[in-house]
Coordinates of C-alpha atoms in Angstrom, one line a residue:
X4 CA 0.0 0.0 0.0
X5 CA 1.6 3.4 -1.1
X6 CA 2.3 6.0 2.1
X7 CA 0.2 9.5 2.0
X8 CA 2.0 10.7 4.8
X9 CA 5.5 10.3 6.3
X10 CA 6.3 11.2 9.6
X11 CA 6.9 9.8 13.3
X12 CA 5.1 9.0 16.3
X13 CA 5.8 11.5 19.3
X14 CA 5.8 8.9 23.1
X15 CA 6.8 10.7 25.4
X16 CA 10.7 11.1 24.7
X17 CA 10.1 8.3 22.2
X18 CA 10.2 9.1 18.3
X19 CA 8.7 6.4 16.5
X20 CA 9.4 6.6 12.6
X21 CA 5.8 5.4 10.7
X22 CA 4.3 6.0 7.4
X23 CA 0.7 6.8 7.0
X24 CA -1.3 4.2 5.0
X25 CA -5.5 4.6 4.2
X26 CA -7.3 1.8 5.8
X27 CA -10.3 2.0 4.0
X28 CA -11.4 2.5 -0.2
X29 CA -14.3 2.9 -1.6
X30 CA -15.7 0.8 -4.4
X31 CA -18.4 3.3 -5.6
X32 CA -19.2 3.5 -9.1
X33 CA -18.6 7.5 -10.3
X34 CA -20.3 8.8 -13.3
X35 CA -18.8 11.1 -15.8
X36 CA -20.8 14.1 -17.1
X37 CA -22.0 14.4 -20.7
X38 CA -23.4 16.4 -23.2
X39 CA -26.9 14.3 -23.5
X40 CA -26.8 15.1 -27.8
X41 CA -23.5 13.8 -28.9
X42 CA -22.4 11.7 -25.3
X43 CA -19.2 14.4 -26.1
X44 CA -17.6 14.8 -22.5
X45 CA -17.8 18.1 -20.3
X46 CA -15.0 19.1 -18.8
X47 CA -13.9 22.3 -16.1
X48 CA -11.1 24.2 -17.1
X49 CA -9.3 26.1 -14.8
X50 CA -9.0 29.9 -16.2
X51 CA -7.9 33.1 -14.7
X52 CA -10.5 35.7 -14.4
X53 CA -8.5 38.4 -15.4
X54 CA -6.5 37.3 -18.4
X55 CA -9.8 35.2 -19.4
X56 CA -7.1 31.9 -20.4
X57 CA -6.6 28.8 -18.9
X58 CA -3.7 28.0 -16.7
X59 CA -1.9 25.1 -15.8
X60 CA -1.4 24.0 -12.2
X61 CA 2.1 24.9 -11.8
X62 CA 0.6 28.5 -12.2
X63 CA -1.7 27.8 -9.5
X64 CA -1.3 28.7 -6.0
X65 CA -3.0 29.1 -2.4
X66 CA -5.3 32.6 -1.1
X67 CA -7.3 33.1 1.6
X68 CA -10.2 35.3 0.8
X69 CA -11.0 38.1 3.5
X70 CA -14.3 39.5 4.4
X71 CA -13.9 42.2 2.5
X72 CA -13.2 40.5 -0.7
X73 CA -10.0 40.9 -0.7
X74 CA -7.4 38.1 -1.7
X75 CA -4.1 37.5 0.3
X76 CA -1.6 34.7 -1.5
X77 CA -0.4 32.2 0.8
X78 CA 2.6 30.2 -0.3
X79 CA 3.9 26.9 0.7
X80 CA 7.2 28.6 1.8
X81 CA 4.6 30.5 4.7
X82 CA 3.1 26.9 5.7
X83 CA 6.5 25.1 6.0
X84 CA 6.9 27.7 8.7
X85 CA 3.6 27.4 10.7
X86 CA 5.0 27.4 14.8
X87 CA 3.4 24.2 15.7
X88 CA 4.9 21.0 16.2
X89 CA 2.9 18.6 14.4
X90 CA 3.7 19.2 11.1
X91 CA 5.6 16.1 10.6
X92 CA 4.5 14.3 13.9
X93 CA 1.8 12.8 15.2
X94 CA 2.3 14.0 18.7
X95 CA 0.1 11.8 21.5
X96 CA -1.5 14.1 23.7
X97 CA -3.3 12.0 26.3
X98 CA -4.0 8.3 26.8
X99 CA -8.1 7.8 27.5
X100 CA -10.6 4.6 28.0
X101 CA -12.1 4.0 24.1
X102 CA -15.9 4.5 25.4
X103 CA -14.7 7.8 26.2
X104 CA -14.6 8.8 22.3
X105 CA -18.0 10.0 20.7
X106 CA -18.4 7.8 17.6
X107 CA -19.8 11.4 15.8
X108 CA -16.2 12.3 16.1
X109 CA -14.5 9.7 14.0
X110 CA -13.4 10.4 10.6
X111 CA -11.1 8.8 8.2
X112 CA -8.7 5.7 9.0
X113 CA -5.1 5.1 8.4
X114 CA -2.7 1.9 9.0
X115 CA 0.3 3.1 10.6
X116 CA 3.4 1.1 9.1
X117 CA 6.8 1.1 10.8
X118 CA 9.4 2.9 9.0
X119 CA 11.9 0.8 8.8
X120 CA 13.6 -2.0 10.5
X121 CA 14.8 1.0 13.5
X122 CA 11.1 1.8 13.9
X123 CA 10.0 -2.0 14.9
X124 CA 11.1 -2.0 18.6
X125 CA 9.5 1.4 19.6
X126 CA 6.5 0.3 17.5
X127 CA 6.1 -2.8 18.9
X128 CA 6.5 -1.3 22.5
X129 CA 3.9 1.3 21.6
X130 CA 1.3 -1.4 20.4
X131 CA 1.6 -3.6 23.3
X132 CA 1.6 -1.2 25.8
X133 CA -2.1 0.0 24.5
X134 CA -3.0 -3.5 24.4
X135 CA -2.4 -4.2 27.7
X136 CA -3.8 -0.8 29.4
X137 CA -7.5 -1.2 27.2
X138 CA -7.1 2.6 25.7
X139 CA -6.3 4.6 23.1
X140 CA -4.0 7.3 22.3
X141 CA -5.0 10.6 21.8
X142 CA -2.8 12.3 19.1
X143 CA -2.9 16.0 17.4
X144 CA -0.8 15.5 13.4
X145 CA -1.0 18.1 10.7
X146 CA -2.3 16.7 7.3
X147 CA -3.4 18.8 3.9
X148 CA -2.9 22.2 5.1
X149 CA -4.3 21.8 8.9
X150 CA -3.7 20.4 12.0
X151 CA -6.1 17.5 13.5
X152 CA -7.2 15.2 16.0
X153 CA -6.4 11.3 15.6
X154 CA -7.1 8.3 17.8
X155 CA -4.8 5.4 18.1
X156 CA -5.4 1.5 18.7
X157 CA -4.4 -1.4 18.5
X158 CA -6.0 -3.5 15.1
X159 CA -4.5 -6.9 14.6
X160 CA -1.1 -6.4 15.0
X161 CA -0.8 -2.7 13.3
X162 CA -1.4 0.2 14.8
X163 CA -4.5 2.2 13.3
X164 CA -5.0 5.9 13.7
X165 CA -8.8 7.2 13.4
X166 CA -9.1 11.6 12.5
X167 CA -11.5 13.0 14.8
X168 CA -13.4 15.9 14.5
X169 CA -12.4 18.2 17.0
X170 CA -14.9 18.9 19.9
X171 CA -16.9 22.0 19.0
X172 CA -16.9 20.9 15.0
X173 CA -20.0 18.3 16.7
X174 CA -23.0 19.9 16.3
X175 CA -25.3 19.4 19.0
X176 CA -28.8 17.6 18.1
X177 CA -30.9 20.9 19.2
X178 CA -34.3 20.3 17.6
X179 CA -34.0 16.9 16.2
X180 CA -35.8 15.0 18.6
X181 CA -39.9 15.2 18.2
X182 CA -41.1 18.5 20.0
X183 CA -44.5 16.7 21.1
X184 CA -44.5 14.8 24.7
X185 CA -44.8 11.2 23.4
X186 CA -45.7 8.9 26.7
X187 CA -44.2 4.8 25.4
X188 CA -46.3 2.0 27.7
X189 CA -43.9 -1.1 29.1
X190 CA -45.8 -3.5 26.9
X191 CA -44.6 -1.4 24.0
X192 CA -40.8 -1.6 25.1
X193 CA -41.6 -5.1 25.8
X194 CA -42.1 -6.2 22.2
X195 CA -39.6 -3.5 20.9
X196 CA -36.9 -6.0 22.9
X197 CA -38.7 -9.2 22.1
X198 CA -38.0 -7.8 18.0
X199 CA -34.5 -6.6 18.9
X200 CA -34.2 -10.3 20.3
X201 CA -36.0 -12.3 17.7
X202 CA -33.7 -10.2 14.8
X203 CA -30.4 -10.9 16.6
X204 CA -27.0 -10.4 15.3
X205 CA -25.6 -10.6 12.2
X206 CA -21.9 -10.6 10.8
X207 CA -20.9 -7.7 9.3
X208 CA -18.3 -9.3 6.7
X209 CA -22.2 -10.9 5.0
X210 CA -23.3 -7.5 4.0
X211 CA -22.6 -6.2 1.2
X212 CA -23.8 -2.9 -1.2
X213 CA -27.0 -3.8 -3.4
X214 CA -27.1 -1.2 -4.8
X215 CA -23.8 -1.6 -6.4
X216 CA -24.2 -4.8 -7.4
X217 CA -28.0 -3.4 -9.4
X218 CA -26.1 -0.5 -11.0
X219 CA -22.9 -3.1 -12.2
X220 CA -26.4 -5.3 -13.8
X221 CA -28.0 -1.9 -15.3
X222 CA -24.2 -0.7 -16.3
X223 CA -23.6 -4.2 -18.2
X224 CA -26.8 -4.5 -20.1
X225 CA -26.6 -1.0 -21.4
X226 CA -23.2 -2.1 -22.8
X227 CA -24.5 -5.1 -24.7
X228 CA -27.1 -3.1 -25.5
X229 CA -29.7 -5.1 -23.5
X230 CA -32.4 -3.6 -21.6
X231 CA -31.3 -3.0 -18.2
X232 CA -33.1 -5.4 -15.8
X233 CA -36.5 -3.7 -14.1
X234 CA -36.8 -3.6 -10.1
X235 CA -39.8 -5.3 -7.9
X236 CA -42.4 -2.5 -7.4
X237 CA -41.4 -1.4 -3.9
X238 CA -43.8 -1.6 -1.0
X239 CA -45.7 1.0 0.0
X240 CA -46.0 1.6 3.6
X241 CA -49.0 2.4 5.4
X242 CA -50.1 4.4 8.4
X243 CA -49.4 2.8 11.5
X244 CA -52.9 2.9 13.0
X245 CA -51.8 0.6 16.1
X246 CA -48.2 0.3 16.8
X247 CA -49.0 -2.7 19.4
X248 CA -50.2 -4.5 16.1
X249 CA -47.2 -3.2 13.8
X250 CA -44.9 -4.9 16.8
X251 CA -46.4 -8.1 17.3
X252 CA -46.4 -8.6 13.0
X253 CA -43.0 -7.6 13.4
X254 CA -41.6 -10.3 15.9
X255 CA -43.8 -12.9 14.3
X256 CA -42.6 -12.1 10.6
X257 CA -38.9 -11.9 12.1
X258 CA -39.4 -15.4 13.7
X259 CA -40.7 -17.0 10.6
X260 CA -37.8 -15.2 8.1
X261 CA -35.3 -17.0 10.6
X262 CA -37.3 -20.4 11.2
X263 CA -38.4 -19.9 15.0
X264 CA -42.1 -20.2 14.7
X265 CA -42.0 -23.9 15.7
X266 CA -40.0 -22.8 19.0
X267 CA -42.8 -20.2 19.7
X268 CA -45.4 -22.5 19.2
X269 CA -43.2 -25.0 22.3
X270 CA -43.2 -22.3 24.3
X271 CA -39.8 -21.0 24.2
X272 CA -40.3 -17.2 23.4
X273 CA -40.5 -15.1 26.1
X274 CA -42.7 -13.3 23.8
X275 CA -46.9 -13.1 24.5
X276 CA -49.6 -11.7 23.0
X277 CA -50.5 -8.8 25.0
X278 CA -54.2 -7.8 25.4
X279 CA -55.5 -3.8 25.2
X280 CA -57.9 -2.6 27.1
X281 CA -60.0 -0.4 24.5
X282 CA -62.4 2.0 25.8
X283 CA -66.3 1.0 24.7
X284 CA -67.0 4.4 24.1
X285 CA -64.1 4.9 21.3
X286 CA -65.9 5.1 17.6
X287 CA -64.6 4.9 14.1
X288 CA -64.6 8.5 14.1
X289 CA -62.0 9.1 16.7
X290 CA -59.4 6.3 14.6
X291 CA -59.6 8.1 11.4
X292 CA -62.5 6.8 10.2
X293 CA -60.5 3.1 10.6
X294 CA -61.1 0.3 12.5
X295 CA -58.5 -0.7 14.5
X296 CA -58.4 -4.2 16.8
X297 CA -55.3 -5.1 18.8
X298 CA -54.3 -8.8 17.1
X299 CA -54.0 -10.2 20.9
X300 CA -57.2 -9.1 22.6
X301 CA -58.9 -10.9 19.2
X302 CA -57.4 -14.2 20.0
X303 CA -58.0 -14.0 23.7
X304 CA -61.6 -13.2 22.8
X305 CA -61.7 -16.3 20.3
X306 CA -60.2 -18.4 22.9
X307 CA -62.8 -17.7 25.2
X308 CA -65.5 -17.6 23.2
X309 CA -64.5 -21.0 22.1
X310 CA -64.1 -22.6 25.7
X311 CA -67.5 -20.8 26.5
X312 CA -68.8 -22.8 24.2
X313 CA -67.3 -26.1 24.4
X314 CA -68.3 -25.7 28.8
X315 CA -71.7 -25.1 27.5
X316 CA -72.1 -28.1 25.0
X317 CA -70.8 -30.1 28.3
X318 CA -73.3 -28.9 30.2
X319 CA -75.9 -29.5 28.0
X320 CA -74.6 -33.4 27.0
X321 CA -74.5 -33.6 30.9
X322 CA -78.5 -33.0 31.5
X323 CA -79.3 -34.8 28.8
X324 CA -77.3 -37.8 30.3
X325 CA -79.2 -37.1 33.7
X326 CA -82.7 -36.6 32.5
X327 CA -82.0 -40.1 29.8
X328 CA -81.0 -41.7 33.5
X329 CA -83.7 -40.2 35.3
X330 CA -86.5 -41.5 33.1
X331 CA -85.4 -45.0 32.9
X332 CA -84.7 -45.6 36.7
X333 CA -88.5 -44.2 36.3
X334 CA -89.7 -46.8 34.2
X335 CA -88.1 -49.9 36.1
X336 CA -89.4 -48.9 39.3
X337 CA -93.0 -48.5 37.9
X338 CA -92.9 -51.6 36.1
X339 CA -91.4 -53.5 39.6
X340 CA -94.2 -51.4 41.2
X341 CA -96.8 -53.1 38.7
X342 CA -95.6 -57.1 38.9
X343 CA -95.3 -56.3 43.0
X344 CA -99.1 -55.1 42.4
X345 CA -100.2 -58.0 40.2
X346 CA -98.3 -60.9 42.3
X347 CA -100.6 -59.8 45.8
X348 CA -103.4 -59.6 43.7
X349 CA -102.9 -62.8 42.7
X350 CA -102.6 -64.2 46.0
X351 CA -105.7 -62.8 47.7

């Protein structure tokens, strides 16, 4: 991997010669910008304002623009002379736990290399020693013209250096959050964690960008001159009318894409139906002209409907049985009663 930066690492009394590699790339697909009538390409030429020419770029050069409009030249001469002592050091500042660092601070990573065979003791040192104290280095480096913020940890066994944002380049999230007073109910959080459960983890190295892949298709049938392949209409989502119901389709849908409705139905989810209690006096009117019935307190009222009725088909098989019983213990003691009668008779 070619170096963007050379330098050293600043420890203390320790200078540690490294190299600054990116970490990351990105495999997007850029487009080029055309004139739509003859596909010719466009193109941005640099040209003075004043002479109305282009220049090339060894004619070009660094100004800072005041308020006023005015333009003062800054050359690289002025910059190699900047009085601060970063400018070819990344100087470590502070030694902090990781969780300390907002994650709306990191920015671009970098590989540290070792600079040669010198650098592979200190280097070495440096990476155990954050190993085995569980932090990170905090480190201030000059890069492109400004000085910055970088974290350092341990990755593998290189050392990777993370810019950060400096503090009060963080905005802070003033009127994001919904303005309304918005009360959530325990049952709600419950099935919030039962889907957070049910959808579980996932490894990170399995996803990968769709949508890359799709414009790769679209991008190689164009070239065979093919039509480009047609996307599934997308869903169209509806008003949540009863976010109870929108959570319990949720964990059950989650449980059948990953094969867990047969543990459910054993008895292993912690998960159950839970049942509303609906006001009699709410009308279609007050739902938006909808209907809306929790999915739990219909099953519960099936289930009982249904064991109401089986009780009362028992009941009713059971007098049936009795009355049946009654009348025939009726007729054999009448027709006992009427040989008794006959059988005296006889005798007198």
């Amino acid at each position: 991997m070619r170096s963007i930066w050379n330098g050293a690492i600043s420890f203390g009394l320790v200078s540690i010669p490294i190299k600054l590699v990116n970490a990351t790339e990105s495999h997007a697909i850029s487009f080029r910008q055309i004139h739509t009538e003859d596909g010719g390409r466009i193109r941005y030429r640099k040209v003075c304002e004043l002479e109305d020419r282009e220049v090339g770029q060894d004619e070009i050069g660094k100004a800072y623009e005041d308020a006023d409009g005015s333009i003062i030249p800054i050359t690289d001469d002025d910059l190699s002379h900047l009085p601060i002592p970063t400018a070819r050091t990344i100087e470590i500042v502070a030694f902090v736990p990781e969780e300390r660092i907002d994650p709306l601070q990191m920015g671009s990573a970098y590989y540290l290399a070792a600079g040669g065979a010198p650098a592979a003791k200190p280097y070495t040192l440096l990476r155990e020693a954050l190993k085995r104290s569980n932090r990170v280095a905090i480190a201030k480096y000059a890069l492109r013209g400004r000085e910055r913020l970088g974290m350092l940890r341990v990755v593998g066994d290189a050392i990777a250096m993370h810019g950060l944002l400096w503090p009060d380049e963080v905005r802070a999230p003033e009127g994001v959050a919904p303005d309304a007073k918005v009360t959530v109910r325990d049952q709600e959080l419950d099935l919030a964690d039962a889907l957070m459960d049910t959808l579980g983890e996932i490894d990170l190295d399995d996803l990968h960008d769709e949508y890359r892949e799709a414009l790769e298709e679209v991008i190689a049938a164009k070239a065979a001159g093919e039509a480009p392949p047609e996307s599934p209409e997308p869903a169209r989502a509806g008003k949540v009318l009863d976010l109870m119901a929108a959570l319990e389709n949720s964990v059950r849908a989650a449980r059948e894409s990953r094969g867990e409705e047969e543990k459910a139905a054993a008895g292993e989810a912690d998960v159950r139906s839970l049942r509303r209690k609906t006001p009699s006096s709410r009308t279609p009117k007050e739902t938006g002209g909808k209907k809306s019935t929790s999915t739990a307190a219909g099953k519960t009222a099936a289930k009982k409907t249904a064991a109401a009725k089986k009780t009362a088909s028992e009941r009713t098989a059971k007098k049936t049985e009795a009355g049946t019983t009654a009348k025939s213990t009726a007729k054999k003691t009448a027709k006992s009663t009427a040989k008794k009668t006959a059988s005296r008779r006889r005798s007198a």
